[in-house]
XYZ file of C-alpha atoms in Angstrom:
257
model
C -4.598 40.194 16.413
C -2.876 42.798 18.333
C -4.563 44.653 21.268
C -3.588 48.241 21.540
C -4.949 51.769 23.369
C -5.242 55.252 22.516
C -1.340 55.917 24.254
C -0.372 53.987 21.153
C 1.566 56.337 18.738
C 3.043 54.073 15.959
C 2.518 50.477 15.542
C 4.133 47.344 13.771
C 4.268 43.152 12.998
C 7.319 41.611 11.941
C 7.845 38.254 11.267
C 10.996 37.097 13.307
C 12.762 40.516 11.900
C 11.021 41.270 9.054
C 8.815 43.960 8.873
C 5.349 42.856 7.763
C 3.675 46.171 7.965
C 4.371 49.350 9.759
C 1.052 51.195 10.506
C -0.712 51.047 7.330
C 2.160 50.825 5.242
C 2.966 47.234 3.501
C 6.966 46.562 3.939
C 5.972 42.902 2.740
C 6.092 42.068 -0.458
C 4.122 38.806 -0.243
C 0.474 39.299 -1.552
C -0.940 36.647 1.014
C -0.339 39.362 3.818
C -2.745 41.873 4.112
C -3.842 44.480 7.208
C -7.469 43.406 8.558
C -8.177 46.696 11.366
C -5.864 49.376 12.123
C -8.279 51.347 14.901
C -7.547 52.628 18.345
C -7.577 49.237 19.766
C -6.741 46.686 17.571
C -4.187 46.708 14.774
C -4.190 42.796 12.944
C -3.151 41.192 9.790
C -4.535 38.193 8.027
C -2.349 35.625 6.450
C -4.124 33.898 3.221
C -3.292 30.724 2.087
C -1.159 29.679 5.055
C 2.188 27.644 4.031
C 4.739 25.783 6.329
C 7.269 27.908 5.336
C 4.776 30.511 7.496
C 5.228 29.024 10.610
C 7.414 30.692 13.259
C 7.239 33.676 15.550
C 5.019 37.065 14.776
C 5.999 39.962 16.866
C 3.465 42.851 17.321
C 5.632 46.077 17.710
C 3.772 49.089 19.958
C 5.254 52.570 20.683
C 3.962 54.321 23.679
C 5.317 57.862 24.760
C 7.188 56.490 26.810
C 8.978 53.299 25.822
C 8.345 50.653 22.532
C 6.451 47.334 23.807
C 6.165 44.104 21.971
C 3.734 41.120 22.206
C 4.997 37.753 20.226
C 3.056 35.167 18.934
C 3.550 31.694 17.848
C 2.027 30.490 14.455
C 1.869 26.747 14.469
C 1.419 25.284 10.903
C -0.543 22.049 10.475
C -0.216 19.622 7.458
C -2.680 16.572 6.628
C -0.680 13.672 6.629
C 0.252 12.446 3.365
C 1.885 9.085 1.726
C 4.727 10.673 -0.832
C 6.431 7.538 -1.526
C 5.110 3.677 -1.663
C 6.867 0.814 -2.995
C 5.715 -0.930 -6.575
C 3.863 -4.197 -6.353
C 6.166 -6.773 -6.530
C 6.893 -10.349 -7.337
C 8.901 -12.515 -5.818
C 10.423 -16.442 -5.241
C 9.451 -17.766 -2.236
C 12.424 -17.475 0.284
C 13.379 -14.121 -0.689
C 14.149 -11.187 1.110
C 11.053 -8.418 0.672
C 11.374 -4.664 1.927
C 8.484 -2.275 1.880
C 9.109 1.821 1.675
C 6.062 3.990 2.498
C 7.426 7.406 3.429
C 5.234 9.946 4.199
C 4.393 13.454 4.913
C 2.588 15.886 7.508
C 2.739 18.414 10.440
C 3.018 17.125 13.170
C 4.883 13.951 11.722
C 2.475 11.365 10.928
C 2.696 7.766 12.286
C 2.914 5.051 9.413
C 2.428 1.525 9.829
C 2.060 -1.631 7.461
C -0.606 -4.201 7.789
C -0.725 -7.734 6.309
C -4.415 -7.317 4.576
C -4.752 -11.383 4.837
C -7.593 -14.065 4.833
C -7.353 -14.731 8.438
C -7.440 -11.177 9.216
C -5.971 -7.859 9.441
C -2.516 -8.523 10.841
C -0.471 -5.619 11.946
C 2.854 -5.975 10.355
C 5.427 -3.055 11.596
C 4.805 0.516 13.541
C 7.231 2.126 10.811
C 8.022 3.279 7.252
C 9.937 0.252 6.255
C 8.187 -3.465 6.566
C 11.066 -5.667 6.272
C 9.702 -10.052 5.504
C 12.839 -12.427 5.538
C 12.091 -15.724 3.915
C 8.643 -14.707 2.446
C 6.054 -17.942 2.000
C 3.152 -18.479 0.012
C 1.053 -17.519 3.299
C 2.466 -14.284 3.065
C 1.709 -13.126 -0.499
C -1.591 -10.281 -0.829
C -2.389 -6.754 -0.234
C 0.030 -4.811 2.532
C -1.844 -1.520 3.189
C 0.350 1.444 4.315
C -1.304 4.059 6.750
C -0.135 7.736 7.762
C -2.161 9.418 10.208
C -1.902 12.519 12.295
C -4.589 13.921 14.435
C -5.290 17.050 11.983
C -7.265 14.679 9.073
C -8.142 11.489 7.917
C -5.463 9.195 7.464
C -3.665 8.487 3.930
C -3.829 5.081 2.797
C -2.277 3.469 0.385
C -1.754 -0.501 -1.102
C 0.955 -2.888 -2.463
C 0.275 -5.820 -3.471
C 3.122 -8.899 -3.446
C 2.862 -12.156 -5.606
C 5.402 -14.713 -4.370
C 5.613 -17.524 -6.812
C 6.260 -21.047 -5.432
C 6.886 -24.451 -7.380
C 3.953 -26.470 -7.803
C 2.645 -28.981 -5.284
C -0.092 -31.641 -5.853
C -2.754 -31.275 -3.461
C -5.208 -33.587 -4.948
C -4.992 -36.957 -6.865
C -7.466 -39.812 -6.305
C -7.198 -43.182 -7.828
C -10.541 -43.192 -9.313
C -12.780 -46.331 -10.563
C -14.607 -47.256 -13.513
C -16.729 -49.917 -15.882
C -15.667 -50.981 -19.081
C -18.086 -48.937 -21.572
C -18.466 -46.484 -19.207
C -16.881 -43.057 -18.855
C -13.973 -42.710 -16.700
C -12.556 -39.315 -15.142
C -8.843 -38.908 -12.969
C -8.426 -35.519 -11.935
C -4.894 -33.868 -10.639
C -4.639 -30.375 -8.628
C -2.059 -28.362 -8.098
C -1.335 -25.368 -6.365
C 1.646 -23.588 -8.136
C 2.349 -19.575 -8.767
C 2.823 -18.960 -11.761
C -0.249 -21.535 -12.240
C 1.263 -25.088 -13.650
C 1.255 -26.425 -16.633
C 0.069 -30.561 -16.528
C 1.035 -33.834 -19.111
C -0.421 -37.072 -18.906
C 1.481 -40.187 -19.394
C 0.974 -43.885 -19.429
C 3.858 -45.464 -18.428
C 6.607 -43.852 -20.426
C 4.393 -42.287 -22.954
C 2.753 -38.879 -23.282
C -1.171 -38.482 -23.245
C -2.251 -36.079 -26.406
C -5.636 -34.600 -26.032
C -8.003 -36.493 -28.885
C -5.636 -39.859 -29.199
C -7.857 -42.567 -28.798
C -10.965 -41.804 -27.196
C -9.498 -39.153 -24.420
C -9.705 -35.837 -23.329
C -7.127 -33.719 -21.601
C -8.977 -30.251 -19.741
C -7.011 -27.849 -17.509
C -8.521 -25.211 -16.117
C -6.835 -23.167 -13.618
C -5.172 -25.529 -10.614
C -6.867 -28.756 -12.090
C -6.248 -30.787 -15.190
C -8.718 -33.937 -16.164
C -8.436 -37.158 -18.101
C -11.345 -38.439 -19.229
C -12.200 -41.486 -20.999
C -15.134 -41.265 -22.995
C -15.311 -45.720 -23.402
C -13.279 -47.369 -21.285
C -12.075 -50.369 -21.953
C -9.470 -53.353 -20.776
C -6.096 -51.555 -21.746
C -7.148 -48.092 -20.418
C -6.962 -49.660 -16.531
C -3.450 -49.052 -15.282
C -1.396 -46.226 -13.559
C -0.878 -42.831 -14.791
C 1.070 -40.467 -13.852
C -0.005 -36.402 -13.656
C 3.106 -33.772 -14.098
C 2.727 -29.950 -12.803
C 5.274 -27.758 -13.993
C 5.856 -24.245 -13.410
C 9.419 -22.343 -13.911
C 10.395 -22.496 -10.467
C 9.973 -27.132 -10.480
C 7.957 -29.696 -11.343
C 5.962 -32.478 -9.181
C 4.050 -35.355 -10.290
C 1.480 -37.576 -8.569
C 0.683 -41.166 -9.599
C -3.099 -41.934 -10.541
C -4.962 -45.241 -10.802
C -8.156 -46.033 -13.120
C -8.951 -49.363 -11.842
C -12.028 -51.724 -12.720
């Protein structure tokens, strides 16, 4: 809006040194800029639509009888902030080298920062664009949210999520007892991404699943042996053998009397 009196004899906006409109004539050929009042005291112009590329100074052009008088004003353009770029998710060996990109977008510039979305909590990672993990563990693998946020709307947010794959370990193997005639169960577990694969031996030789009288189950982290009738020669030690492609571990078992 431009203020103006009845001494007022011709009138004008420019933008920096364009010529918007003069009086009620449109110089502009942009169809977002149109006149709103052209009276004895007020001559404004309304800008639809309103870009970035809009922002800048607006210069409101008087002429008195005596001498031309200008008034300026500032357009500030503001932008909601907005994630334009965001890493993949990504899998990796455990040890490696991991960096996350979120770049993002707004007027004014929007703050991003990384957060570790983990079981013990919400852990903030880094106060920038780039979240940079050297020697990456098992603790470390999830969801990393990325978060832009400037005060003119709600932040963006956005999530990668990071598998690291780590060689198995056994975490559970109990020597286990049991009657003759009875049923008899040893159970291994193993932690492992990608998840392990288990074998059985005895000795030197390989369990099958259905050779006499057992039963080989894996499900997920644990794999069980079970003896449907146990008898004399099943008692011994056995040995359980997690695999993945990044190792192998194995875990010796007893079935005892």
């Amino acid at each position: 809006r431009c203020t103006v009196d009845d001494r007022v004899t011709r009138v004008a906006w420019l933008n920096r040194s364009t010529i918007l409109y003069a009086g009620n004539d449109k110089w502009s050929i942009d169809n977002r800029v149109v006149i709103l009042s052209n009276t004895k005291t007020q001559y404004s112009i309304k800008i639809q639509n309103v870009d970035v590329y809009d922002e800048g100074p607006y210069t409101c052009s008087v002429q008195t009888d005596n001498h031309p008088k200008t008034s300026r004003v500032h357009l500030i353009v503001q932008v909601p902030p907005q994630i334009v770029n965001i890493s993949s998710d990504i899998t990796v060996n455990e040890g490696s080298s991991v960096t996350l990109m979120c770049l993002a977008f707004g007027r004014p510039e929007p703050t991003v920062t990384w957060r570790h979305l983990s079981v013990k909590g919400q852990e903030f990672m880094s106060e920038d664009e780039y979240l940079e993990i050297t020697g990456i563990t098992r603790e470390q693998s999830g969801e990393y949210e990325c978060s832009a946020v400037n005060d003119v709307a709600v932040p963006d947010v956005r999530k990668v999520k990071v598998t690291v794959n780590y060689p198995p370990y056994i975490s559970n193997a109990k020597n286990t007892g049991a009657s003759v005639g009875q049923k008899g169960i040893l159970q291994c577990e193993a932690s492992a991404v990608p998840v392990a694969e288990f074998q059985w031996f005895k000795e030197d030789t390989r369990l099958a699943n259905g050779l006499e009288g057992v039963r080989i189950e894996n499900k997920g982290r644990l794999s069980t042996l079970t003896f449907f009738n146990v008898s004399e020669k099943d008692y011994g030690n056995y040995t359980c053998v997690a695999t993945n492609k990044l190792g192998n571990t194995n875990a010796s078992i007893i079935l005892y009397g």
